[in-house]
Tab-separated table of C-alpha atoms in Angstrom:
chain	number	residue	atom	x	y	z
X	265	MET	CA	-14.239	8.726	8.766
X	266	PRO	CA	-11.425	10.093	10.925
X	267	ALA	CA	-9.512	7.607	13.016
X	268	GLU	CA	-10.831	7.215	16.532
X	269	SER	CA	-8.726	8.719	19.302
X	270	PRO	CA	-7.482	6.352	21.996
X	271	LYS	CA	-9.921	6.113	24.896
X	272	TYR	CA	-7.250	6.864	27.464
X	273	ARG	CA	-4.119	8.991	27.174
X	274	ALA	CA	-0.906	8.921	29.187
X	275	PRO	CA	1.033	11.968	27.931
X	276	ALA	CA	4.192	11.270	29.928
X	277	LEU	CA	4.296	7.678	28.700
X	278	ASP	CA	3.702	8.873	25.137
X	279	LYS	CA	6.678	11.214	25.417
X	280	GLY	CA	8.944	8.528	26.816
X	281	LEU	CA	8.001	5.996	24.142
X	282	ASP	CA	8.409	8.588	21.379
X	283	ILE	CA	11.946	9.292	22.611
X	284	LEU	CA	12.885	5.616	22.873
X	285	GLU	CA	11.523	4.835	19.402
X	286	LEU	CA	13.359	7.818	17.906
X	287	LEU	CA	16.668	6.776	19.471
X	288	ALA	CA	16.133	3.166	18.359
X	289	ARG	CA	15.979	4.340	14.741
X	290	ALA	CA	18.944	6.704	15.018
X	291	THR	CA	22.327	5.680	13.629
X	292	GLN	CA	24.230	7.932	16.043
X	293	PRO	CA	23.593	9.719	19.371
X	294	LEU	CA	21.109	12.602	19.189
X	295	SER	CA	21.269	15.977	20.917
X	296	ILE	CA	18.366	17.432	22.895
X	297	ALA	CA	17.599	19.710	19.939
X	298	GLU	CA	17.508	16.751	17.540
X	299	ILE	CA	15.304	14.741	19.888
X	300	SER	CA	12.992	17.723	20.345
X	301	GLU	CA	12.610	18.086	16.594
X	302	GLY	CA	12.308	14.332	16.035
X	303	VAL	CA	9.419	13.835	18.452
X	304	GLY	CA	7.774	17.184	17.709
X	305	ARG	CA	7.934	18.479	21.282
X	306	SER	CA	9.656	21.403	22.936
X	307	ARG	CA	12.884	21.022	24.887
X	308	GLY	CA	11.002	21.880	28.048
X	309	GLU	CA	8.539	19.024	27.450
X	310	ILE	CA	11.222	16.385	27.005
X	311	PHE	CA	13.946	17.592	29.382
X	312	ARG	CA	12.624	15.882	32.527
X	313	MET	CA	11.703	12.763	30.563
X	314	LEU	CA	15.313	12.498	29.334
X	315	GLN	CA	16.518	12.802	32.924
X	316	VAL	CA	14.217	9.993	34.101
X	317	LEU	CA	15.132	7.692	31.203
X	318	GLU	CA	18.806	8.327	31.890
X	319	GLU	CA	18.417	7.657	35.623
X	320	ARG	CA	16.618	4.368	34.824
X	321	ASP	CA	19.459	3.410	32.445
X	322	TYR	CA	17.313	3.262	29.295
X	323	ILE	CA	19.373	6.004	27.634
X	324	ALA	CA	22.869	7.371	28.179
X	325	ARG	CA	25.249	10.040	26.945
X	326	PRO	CA	28.269	8.117	25.602
X	327	ASP	CA	30.629	11.047	26.059
X	328	GLY	CA	29.169	11.986	29.438
X	329	GLU	CA	27.408	15.062	28.092
X	330	GLY	CA	25.496	16.222	25.051
X	331	ALA	CA	23.969	13.576	22.776
X	332	TYR	CA	21.868	10.598	23.902
X	333	SER	CA	21.654	6.990	22.714
X	334	LEU	CA	19.896	3.854	23.882
X	335	THR	CA	21.580	1.557	26.386
X	336	PRO	CA	21.266	-2.254	26.094
X	337	ARG	CA	18.602	-2.318	28.834
X	338	LEU	CA	15.599	-2.559	26.499
X	339	PHE	CA	17.425	-5.231	24.515
X	340	ARG	CA	18.076	-7.244	27.685
X	341	LEU	CA	14.412	-6.996	28.676
X	342	GLY	CA	13.345	-8.242	25.262
X	343	MET	CA	15.770	-11.147	25.466
X	344	GLU	CA	14.017	-12.379	28.605
X	345	GLN	CA	10.765	-12.956	26.711
X	346	PRO	CA	10.153	-16.739	26.517
X	347	PRO	CA	10.010	-17.035	22.684
X	348	VAL	CA	13.286	-15.134	22.265
X	349	LYS	CA	15.015	-16.834	25.174
X	350	ASN	CA	13.980	-20.261	23.902
X	351	LEU	CA	15.163	-19.414	20.397
X	352	VAL	CA	18.620	-18.360	21.578
X	353	GLU	CA	18.991	-21.314	23.951
X	354	THR	CA	18.026	-23.717	21.163
X	355	ALA	CA	20.298	-22.106	18.568
X	356	MET	CA	23.506	-21.583	20.558
X	357	PRO	CA	24.805	-25.190	20.655
X	358	VAL	CA	24.262	-25.508	16.893
X	359	MET	CA	25.920	-22.142	16.293
X	360	HIS	CA	28.977	-23.163	18.304
X	361	ARG	CA	29.357	-26.328	16.210
X	362	LEU	CA	28.919	-24.331	13.014
X	363	ALA	CA	31.581	-21.791	14.020
X	364	ASP	CA	34.009	-24.626	14.816
X	365	ASP	CA	33.302	-26.380	11.503
X	366	ILE	CA	33.767	-23.298	9.307
X	367	ASP	CA	36.288	-21.361	11.429
X	368	GLN	CA	34.116	-18.241	11.047
X	369	SER	CA	31.755	-16.304	13.288
X	370	CYS	CA	27.986	-16.565	13.026
X	371	HIS	CA	25.066	-14.632	14.444
X	372	LEU	CA	21.306	-14.755	14.880
X	373	VAL	CA	19.074	-11.988	13.518
X	374	VAL	CA	15.419	-11.103	14.118
X	375	PRO	CA	13.179	-8.436	12.556
X	376	SER	CA	12.544	-5.151	14.357
X	377	GLN	CA	10.096	-2.985	12.391
X	378	GLU	CA	11.946	-1.939	9.207
X	379	GLN	CA	15.287	-3.098	10.639
X	380	ILE	CA	17.051	-6.274	11.683
X	381	VAL	CA	18.776	-6.702	15.025
X	382	VAL	CA	21.453	-9.202	16.104
X	383	ILE	CA	20.339	-11.093	19.224
X	384	ALA	CA	23.137	-13.666	19.610
X	385	ARG	CA	26.565	-14.431	18.187
X	386	VAL	CA	29.369	-16.959	18.340
X	387	ASP	CA	32.925	-15.758	17.756
X	388	PRO	CA	35.280	-17.569	15.372
X	389	PRO	CA	37.479	-20.186	17.066
X	390	GLY	CA	40.617	-18.990	15.275
X	391	GLU	CA	42.509	-15.731	15.419
X	392	THR	CA	40.905	-14.126	12.360
X	393	GLY	CA	37.278	-13.387	11.650
X	394	LEU	CA	34.603	-10.733	11.437
X	395	VAL	CA	32.360	-10.375	14.488
X	396	VAL	CA	29.069	-8.470	14.568
X	397	ARG	CA	28.113	-7.172	17.997
X	398	VAL	CA	24.900	-8.227	19.713
X	399	GLY	CA	22.354	-5.419	19.412
X	400	HIS	CA	23.660	-4.270	16.012
X	401	ARG	CA	20.906	-2.895	13.775
X	402	ARG	CA	20.657	-2.359	10.035
X	403	PRO	CA	17.827	-1.579	7.646
X	404	MET	CA	16.216	-4.807	6.527
X	405	SER	CA	16.671	-3.787	2.893
X	406	HIS	CA	20.457	-3.496	3.317
X	407	SER	CA	21.259	-6.884	4.788
X	408	ALA	CA	21.321	-10.504	3.669
X	409	SER	CA	19.522	-11.415	6.883
X	410	GLY	CA	16.738	-8.954	6.090
X	411	TYR	CA	16.198	-10.418	2.633
X	412	VAL	CA	16.026	-13.916	4.120
X	413	LEU	CA	13.445	-12.808	6.660
X	414	LEU	CA	11.395	-11.241	3.865
X	415	ALA	CA	11.711	-14.306	1.638
X	416	TRP	CA	10.336	-16.738	4.198
X	417	GLN	CA	7.183	-14.929	5.291
X	418	THR	CA	3.544	-15.422	4.448
X	419	ASP	CA	2.325	-13.240	1.610
X	420	ASP	CA	0.363	-10.872	3.851
X	421	ILE	CA	3.232	-10.327	6.290
X	422	ARG	CA	5.724	-9.812	3.455
X	423	GLU	CA	3.411	-7.264	1.859
X	424	ARG	CA	3.081	-5.362	5.135
X	425	TRP	CA	6.855	-5.362	5.652
X	426	LEU	CA	7.493	-4.196	2.090
X	427	ARG	CA	5.108	-1.272	2.546
X	428	THR	CA	6.937	-0.315	5.746
X	429	LEU	CA	10.322	-0.498	4.004
X	430	LEU	CA	9.121	1.699	1.151
X	431	GLU	CA	7.681	4.239	3.585
X	432	HIS	CA	11.092	4.584	5.251
X	433	GLU	CA	13.094	4.429	2.004
X	434	PRO	CA	10.988	5.718	-0.903
X	435	GLY	CA	13.939	5.262	-3.261
X	436	LEU	CA	13.876	1.467	-2.952
X	437	LYS	CA	12.916	-0.450	-6.086
X	438	ARG	CA	10.180	-2.898	-5.137
X	439	ALA	CA	10.583	-4.988	-8.298
X	440	LYS	CA	14.302	-5.460	-7.579
X	441	ILE	CA	13.584	-6.512	-3.991
X	442	GLU	CA	10.970	-9.033	-5.129
X	443	THR	CA	13.357	-10.516	-7.707
X	444	THR	CA	16.096	-10.843	-5.093
X	445	ILE	CA	13.675	-12.499	-2.664
X	446	LYS	CA	12.579	-14.986	-5.331
X	447	ASP	CA	16.190	-15.907	-6.147
X	448	ILE	CA	17.070	-16.329	-2.461
X	449	ARG	CA	14.060	-18.547	-1.866
X	450	ALA	CA	15.033	-20.744	-4.817
X	451	ALA	CA	18.653	-21.022	-3.616
X	452	GLY	CA	17.718	-21.762	-0.010
X	453	LEU	CA	19.899	-18.970	1.377
X	454	ALA	CA	21.157	-15.468	0.662
X	455	ARG	CA	24.706	-14.953	-0.593
X	456	ILE	CA	25.259	-11.187	-0.764
X	457	PRO	CA	28.490	-9.131	-0.667
X	458	SER	CA	28.633	-7.044	2.492
X	459	GLU	CA	27.706	-3.379	2.114
X	460	VAL	CA	29.969	-2.566	5.064
X	461	VAL	CA	33.193	-4.574	4.701
X	462	ASP	CA	35.048	-5.293	1.454
X	463	GLY	CA	35.989	-8.929	0.951
X	464	VAL	CA	33.121	-10.228	3.107
X	465	THR	CA	30.118	-12.115	1.757
X	466	ASP	CA	27.112	-12.495	4.038
X	467	LEU	CA	25.635	-15.999	3.960
X	468	SER	CA	22.218	-16.209	5.575
X	469	ALA	CA	19.613	-18.974	5.914
X	470	PRO	CA	16.149	-18.987	7.505
X	471	ILE	CA	15.207	-20.546	10.815
X	472	VAL	CA	11.606	-21.514	10.259
X	473	GLU	CA	8.855	-22.168	12.775
X	474	GLY	CA	5.452	-23.027	11.388
X	475	ASN	CA	5.121	-21.381	7.992
X	476	HIS	CA	7.533	-18.466	8.346
X	477	ALA	CA	11.069	-17.485	9.330
X	478	VAL	CA	11.361	-16.378	12.943
X	479	CYS	CA	15.001	-15.391	12.487
X	480	ALA	CA	18.006	-15.760	10.209
X	481	LEU	CA	21.298	-17.522	10.837
X	482	THR	CA	24.072	-15.498	9.220
X	483	VAL	CA	27.794	-15.940	8.616
X	484	PRO	CA	29.890	-12.941	7.520
X	485	PHE	CA	32.152	-15.105	5.360
X	486	LEU	CA	35.685	-13.749	5.264
X	487	ALA	CA	37.738	-15.175	2.387
X	488	ARG	CA	41.138	-16.278	3.669
X	489	ARG	CA	44.123	-18.026	2.147
X	490	GLY	CA	44.363	-21.637	3.210
X	491	ALA	CA	40.879	-21.736	4.750
X	492	LYS	CA	39.730	-25.284	5.465
X	493	VAL	CA	36.178	-24.647	4.208
X	494	ASP	CA	35.334	-22.633	1.099
X	495	MET	CA	32.253	-20.481	0.525
X	496	LYS	CA	30.281	-23.227	-1.229
X	497	ALA	CA	30.806	-25.693	1.611
X	498	THR	CA	30.106	-22.995	4.198
X	499	SER	CA	26.814	-22.169	2.473
X	500	ARG	CA	25.706	-25.794	2.782
X	501	LEU	CA	26.732	-25.954	6.449
X	502	VAL	CA	24.830	-22.726	7.215
X	503	MET	CA	21.686	-24.141	5.611
X	504	ASP	CA	22.099	-27.432	7.483
X	505	ALA	CA	22.553	-25.601	10.801
X	506	ALA	CA	19.493	-23.420	10.196
X	507	ALA	CA	17.444	-26.502	9.311
X	508	GLU	CA	18.602	-28.256	12.495
X	509	ILE	CA	17.600	-25.301	14.670
X	510	SER	CA	14.246	-25.137	12.852
X	511	ARG	CA	13.582	-28.821	13.586
X	512	GLU	CA	14.449	-28.431	17.262
X	513	LEU	CA	12.197	-25.395	17.594
X	514	SER	CA	9.272	-27.173	15.960
X	515	HIS	CA	9.685	-30.233	18.166
X	516	GLY	CA	10.143	-28.622	21.516
X	517	ALA	CA	9.632	-24.863	21.559
X	518	PRO	CA	6.723	-23.346	23.476
X	519	GLY	CA	5.185	-20.073	22.415
X	520	ALA	CA	4.394	-18.389	19.150
X	521	GLY	CA	6.632	-17.160	16.361
X	522	MET	CA	8.139	-13.676	16.339
X	523	ALA	CA	7.111	-12.323	12.962
């Protein structure tokens, strides 16, 4: 049987959401022509919608003209949701202590469809370190945080996420992903060389609420001469910090999980 059509339609809202979702997936600003092609609508259909979204500060043209990208406004709205706000407020004191102990930065990551997104960070206390900006997105399959989020899910949620990943990246090897997930689960954290920066190893551990990971605590470990804490010790401290945040969430956090 064919899928039932929605009972009510709001064409203008559909257009606006299509544009926002397209820009959220884009890795760089998109021109009107690219947006038109991406959402399957004519330039005339989307032109006024782009103007409205720009006036409301949901999208912007970084160079003042031409291509569009999302602004942080949607991100800020999402951060005001009680489960997310509570998560960040609970995690930040622990993250500050962790950054001081390891002299490295750390950040908090949540799932967003087939991607991960950074929702909070703490900068390194010293003069040297790698910092990942809040709002940064990457495909789940190309990040230590993404593998951690996959590893600590219920079987049905993991299966749904894997199908979504394979739809977006047909070239992914499911068997390899499942082996990596199994190894990470056994180790208690992910320890994966960065795909972006040479000399950096991403260390990531799950923050668990109930029976699944609601986010991942990640340190982009930068090897440095004379560092006071090596990678092995940092790995243990990351796992301890994630476990502490998990305990605090389970004891005092209202609301449901995010996965």
